[in-house]
Amino acid sequence: GESVGLHLPTLSVQEGDNSIINCAYSNSASDYFIWYKQESGKGPQFIIDIRSNMDKRQGQRVTVLLNKTVKHLSLQIAATQPGDSAVYFCAEGEYNFNKFYFGSGTKLNVKP
Amino acid sequence: SAVISQKPSRDICQRGTSLTIQCQVDSQVTMMFWYRQQPGQSLTLIATANQGSEATYESGFVIDKFPISRPNLTFSTLTVSNMSPEDSSIYLCSVVSGTDTQYFGPGTRLTVL
């Protein structure tokens, strides 16, 4: 499968600060990207997605940015809370094929 | 989003045996997939479970080791055959429904002794 990697394996932030989690992807044909949150003992939980015809998409407290030129995407979490502590994965894929390949994951630790 | 359940949620198995994991969705879905997540690592796609036909396997995974069934649009099974300790992982079912995104089940935690 395609190689999807992350710049930072762990990230520690203070409660209330903003968090930025980065992801690089390798397949220029990928046109759909998803961020997942995985808490211990649970399956990945969908956070937000973005198609390649967009470079920014906002959700509740989260924003995903896509830079197709350098094949990079990021997840920004505003006002990070202790409940945000988890491992975050980006996934890339080709929307019509409906299957996705995952990056290595970033563990987010939120300090109270 | 679809509600996905997996059985069993966890199991401890002996080397050389096989385990079948079930994935049940509460609505008909277009695509079903199986992933493996080894301890402390990311998710690796094993195969796409095709309804009424043989699964499509990713590089490094073969049908003899991971036979998959998908008899209808809401159910699939993954069998881990002739298990070894290296097969100890979390096995995850995921689904895509129409133009919706991909959702995951809770996973099956497998330990092979």
Short mmCIF file of C-alpha atoms in Angstrom, two decimals:
data_model
loop_
_atom_site.label_atom_id
_atom_site.label_comp_id
_atom_site.label_asym_id
_atom_site.label_seq_id
_atom_site.Cartn_x
_atom_site.Cartn_y
_atom_site.Cartn_z
CA GLY A 1 0.00 0.00 0.00
CA GLU A 2 0.94 3.63 -0.20
CA SER A 3 3.24 5.10 2.41
CA VAL A 4 1.61 7.59 4.72
CA GLY A 5 3.86 8.97 7.41
CA LEU A 6 3.78 11.46 10.23
CA HIS A 7 6.35 14.04 11.30
CA LEU A 8 5.83 13.70 15.06
CA PRO A 9 5.24 10.43 16.86
CA THR A 10 4.24 12.12 20.16
CA LEU A 11 2.91 15.52 21.06
CA SER A 12 2.39 16.99 24.53
CA VAL A 13 0.32 20.13 24.99
CA GLN A 14 -1.15 22.07 27.85
CA GLU A 15 -4.89 22.00 28.33
CA GLY A 16 -6.39 24.98 26.54
CA ASP A 17 -3.61 25.29 23.98
CA ASN A 18 -4.05 24.55 20.31
CA SER A 19 -2.62 21.30 18.90
CA ILE A 20 -1.31 20.68 15.42
CA ILE A 21 -0.74 17.15 14.18
CA ASN A 22 0.99 16.69 10.84
CA CYS A 23 0.92 13.98 8.22
CA ALA A 24 2.74 13.43 4.94
CA TYR A 25 1.43 11.20 2.20
CA SER A 26 3.17 9.73 -0.80
CA ASN A 27 0.52 8.87 -3.39
CA SER A 28 -0.21 11.85 -5.60
CA ALA A 29 -3.32 10.02 -6.86
CA SER A 30 -4.90 10.17 -3.39
CA ASP A 31 -7.89 12.47 -3.44
CA TYR A 32 -9.54 11.84 -0.10
CA PHE A 33 -8.13 12.11 3.39
CA ILE A 34 -9.49 11.28 6.81
CA TRP A 35 -8.36 11.96 10.35
CA TYR A 36 -9.19 9.41 13.02
CA LYS A 37 -8.90 9.46 16.80
CA GLN A 38 -8.23 6.22 18.60
CA GLU A 39 -8.58 5.89 22.34
CA SER A 40 -7.10 2.98 24.20
CA GLY A 41 -9.05 -0.23 23.66
CA LYS A 42 -11.34 1.25 21.02
CA GLY A 43 -11.61 1.33 17.26
CA PRO A 44 -10.66 4.47 15.32
CA GLN A 45 -13.25 7.21 15.50
CA PHE A 46 -13.88 9.46 12.51
CA ILE A 47 -13.00 13.10 13.19
CA ILE A 48 -13.00 14.96 9.90
CA ASP A 49 -12.34 14.39 6.23
CA ILE A 50 -11.33 16.45 3.23
CA ARG A 51 -11.45 15.97 -0.52
CA SER A 52 -8.61 17.07 -2.74
CA ASN A 53 -10.69 19.84 -4.28
CA MET A 54 -10.45 21.67 -0.95
CA ASP A 55 -7.50 22.94 1.03
CA LYS A 56 -9.26 23.59 4.31
CA ARG A 57 -12.21 22.19 6.16
CA GLN A 58 -13.49 23.05 9.60
CA GLY A 59 -15.43 21.08 12.13
CA GLN A 60 -16.20 21.55 15.76
CA ARG A 61 -12.87 22.63 17.31
CA VAL A 62 -10.99 20.87 14.52
CA THR A 63 -9.61 22.07 11.22
CA VAL A 64 -7.93 20.01 8.53
CA LEU A 65 -5.53 21.65 6.08
CA LEU A 66 -4.44 20.00 2.87
CA ASN A 67 -1.41 21.03 0.82
CA LYS A 68 -1.37 18.94 -2.33
CA THR A 69 1.78 20.59 -3.63
CA VAL A 70 3.91 19.07 -0.90
CA LYS A 71 1.53 16.17 -0.11
CA HIS A 72 0.94 17.25 3.44
CA LEU A 73 -2.06 17.53 5.69
CA SER A 74 -2.53 18.67 9.23
CA LEU A 75 -5.13 18.45 11.96
CA GLN A 76 -5.57 21.46 14.20
CA ILE A 77 -7.42 21.07 17.47
CA ALA A 78 -8.46 24.29 19.17
CA ALA A 79 -8.51 24.65 22.95
CA THR A 80 -7.25 21.13 23.52
CA GLN A 81 -8.98 19.27 26.33
CA PRO A 82 -7.95 16.22 28.39
CA GLY A 83 -10.54 14.21 26.49
CA ASP A 84 -8.56 14.85 23.33
CA SER A 85 -5.73 12.65 24.61
CA ALA A 86 -5.52 9.75 22.17
CA VAL A 87 -3.63 8.52 19.14
CA TYR A 88 -4.45 10.33 15.92
CA PHE A 89 -4.12 8.75 12.50
CA CYS A 90 -4.37 10.21 9.05
CA ALA A 91 -5.58 8.01 6.23
CA GLU A 92 -5.28 8.59 2.51
CA GLY A 93 -7.09 6.98 -0.35
CA GLU A 94 -8.75 7.31 -3.70
CA TYR A 95 -12.38 8.12 -3.05
CA ASN A 96 -13.79 5.99 -5.83
CA PHE A 97 -11.96 2.91 -4.59
CA ASN A 98 -13.18 3.49 -1.09
CA LYS A 99 -10.17 2.07 0.65
CA PHE A 100 -7.57 3.83 2.70
CA TYR A 101 -4.04 3.50 3.95
CA PHE A 102 -2.99 4.74 7.35
CA GLY A 103 -0.09 6.76 8.67
CA SER A 104 1.95 5.70 11.67
CA GLY A 105 0.00 7.72 14.22
CA THR A 106 0.69 10.55 16.68
CA LYS A 107 0.00 10.20 20.36
CA LEU A 108 -1.43 13.40 21.82
CA ASN A 109 -0.94 13.95 25.55
CA VAL A 110 -2.91 16.80 27.07
CA LYS A 111 -1.48 18.01 30.36
CA PRO A 112 -3.91 19.58 32.82
CA SER B 1 -23.22 6.49 10.57
CA ALA B 2 -23.49 2.70 10.61
CA VAL B 3 -23.29 0.83 13.90
CA ILE B 4 -20.69 -1.92 13.68
CA SER B 5 -20.23 -4.78 16.11
CA GLN B 6 -17.54 -7.43 16.25
CA LYS B 7 -17.42 -10.82 17.93
CA PRO B 8 -15.50 -11.82 19.89
CA SER B 9 -14.23 -8.63 21.46
CA ARG B 10 -11.11 -10.46 22.59
CA ASP B 11 -9.72 -13.97 22.70
CA ILE B 12 -6.66 -15.90 23.79
CA CYS B 13 -5.79 -18.77 21.48
CA GLN B 14 -3.25 -21.51 21.25
CA ARG B 15 -0.63 -21.69 18.54
CA GLY B 16 -1.78 -23.68 15.50
CA THR B 17 -5.49 -23.08 15.98
CA SER B 18 -7.81 -20.84 13.98
CA LEU B 19 -10.20 -18.10 15.04
CA THR B 20 -13.12 -16.64 13.11
CA ILE B 21 -14.05 -13.03 13.79
CA GLN B 22 -17.49 -11.75 12.91
CA CYS B 23 -18.45 -8.25 11.81
CA GLN B 24 -22.10 -7.21 11.80
CA VAL B 25 -23.45 -3.86 10.56
CA ASP B 26 -26.89 -2.50 11.38
CA SER B 27 -27.53 -1.39 7.78
CA GLN B 28 -26.52 -2.39 4.29
CA VAL B 29 -23.13 -1.02 3.31
CA THR B 30 -21.27 -0.76 0.05
CA MET B 31 -17.82 -1.80 1.17
CA MET B 32 -16.40 -3.81 4.05
CA PHE B 33 -12.74 -4.05 4.93
CA TRP B 34 -10.53 -5.87 7.41
CA TYR B 35 -7.52 -4.25 9.06
CA ARG B 36 -4.85 -5.46 11.45
CA GLN B 37 -3.30 -3.29 14.13
CA GLN B 38 -0.25 -4.79 15.79
CA PRO B 39 0.60 -3.62 19.31
CA GLY B 40 1.54 0.05 19.40
CA GLN B 41 1.34 0.41 15.64
CA SER B 42 -0.89 1.79 12.94
CA LEU B 43 -3.56 0.04 10.94
CA THR B 44 -2.68 -2.18 7.99
CA LEU B 45 -5.30 -3.08 5.42
CA ILE B 46 -5.64 -6.84 5.04
CA ALA B 47 -8.35 -7.09 2.41
CA THR B 48 -11.57 -5.82 0.94
CA ALA B 49 -14.45 -8.18 1.64
CA ASN B 50 -16.49 -8.48 -1.54
CA GLN B 51 -20.12 -9.51 -1.34
CA GLY B 52 -20.69 -12.80 -3.10
CA SER B 53 -17.14 -13.19 -4.39
CA GLU B 54 -13.58 -13.72 -3.21
CA ALA B 55 -11.98 -11.02 -1.12
CA THR B 56 -9.31 -8.73 -2.59
CA TYR B 57 -6.11 -9.06 -0.57
CA GLU B 58 -3.39 -6.48 -0.06
CA SER B 59 0.26 -7.26 -0.61
CA GLY B 60 1.57 -9.55 2.10
CA PHE B 61 -1.78 -11.13 2.95
CA VAL B 62 -3.09 -14.36 1.44
CA ILE B 63 -6.40 -16.16 1.43
CA ASP B 64 -5.03 -19.35 2.97
CA LYS B 65 -3.97 -17.45 6.07
CA PHE B 66 -6.86 -14.98 6.26
CA PRO B 67 -9.94 -16.43 4.58
CA ILE B 68 -12.77 -13.91 4.41
CA SER B 69 -16.44 -14.31 3.75
CA ARG B 70 -19.12 -11.75 2.99
CA PRO B 71 -22.40 -13.53 2.33
CA ASN B 72 -24.51 -10.35 2.33
CA LEU B 73 -24.36 -6.57 2.62
CA THR B 74 -24.33 -6.47 6.42
CA PHE B 75 -22.04 -9.29 7.55
CA SER B 76 -18.48 -10.49 7.08
CA THR B 77 -16.08 -12.88 8.75
CA LEU B 78 -12.31 -12.99 8.93
CA THR B 79 -10.54 -16.19 9.93
CA VAL B 80 -7.00 -16.13 11.24
CA SER B 81 -5.68 -19.60 10.38
CA ASN B 82 -2.91 -21.69 11.89
CA MET B 83 -2.11 -18.93 14.35
CA SER B 84 1.30 -18.05 15.71
CA PRO B 85 2.25 -15.47 18.36
CA GLU B 86 3.05 -13.03 15.52
CA ASP B 87 -0.67 -12.94 14.74
CA SER B 88 -1.37 -11.29 18.09
CA SER B 89 -3.04 -8.06 17.08
CA ILE B 90 -6.25 -6.10 17.06
CA TYR B 91 -8.37 -7.00 14.05
CA LEU B 92 -10.75 -4.29 12.89
CA CYS B 93 -13.68 -4.32 10.55
CA SER B 94 -14.57 -1.14 8.70
CA VAL B 95 -17.37 -0.14 6.36
CA VAL B 96 -18.20 2.45 3.74
CA SER B 97 -21.82 3.11 2.89
CA GLY B 98 -22.58 4.83 -0.40
CA THR B 99 -20.84 8.19 -0.54
CA ASP B 100 -20.33 8.24 3.21
CA THR B 101 -16.94 7.92 4.79
CA GLN B 102 -15.23 4.93 6.44
CA TYR B 103 -16.28 3.84 9.92
CA PHE B 104 -14.70 1.25 12.18
CA GLY B 105 -15.90 -1.41 14.51
CA PRO B 106 -14.58 -1.72 18.06
CA GLY B 107 -11.99 -4.34 17.12
CA THR B 108 -11.14 -7.86 18.24
CA ARG B 109 -8.08 -8.17 20.44
CA LEU B 110 -6.33 -11.47 19.72
CA THR B 111 -3.55 -12.96 21.80
CA VAL B 112 -1.82 -16.11 20.57
CA LEU B 113 0.18 -18.13 23.08
#
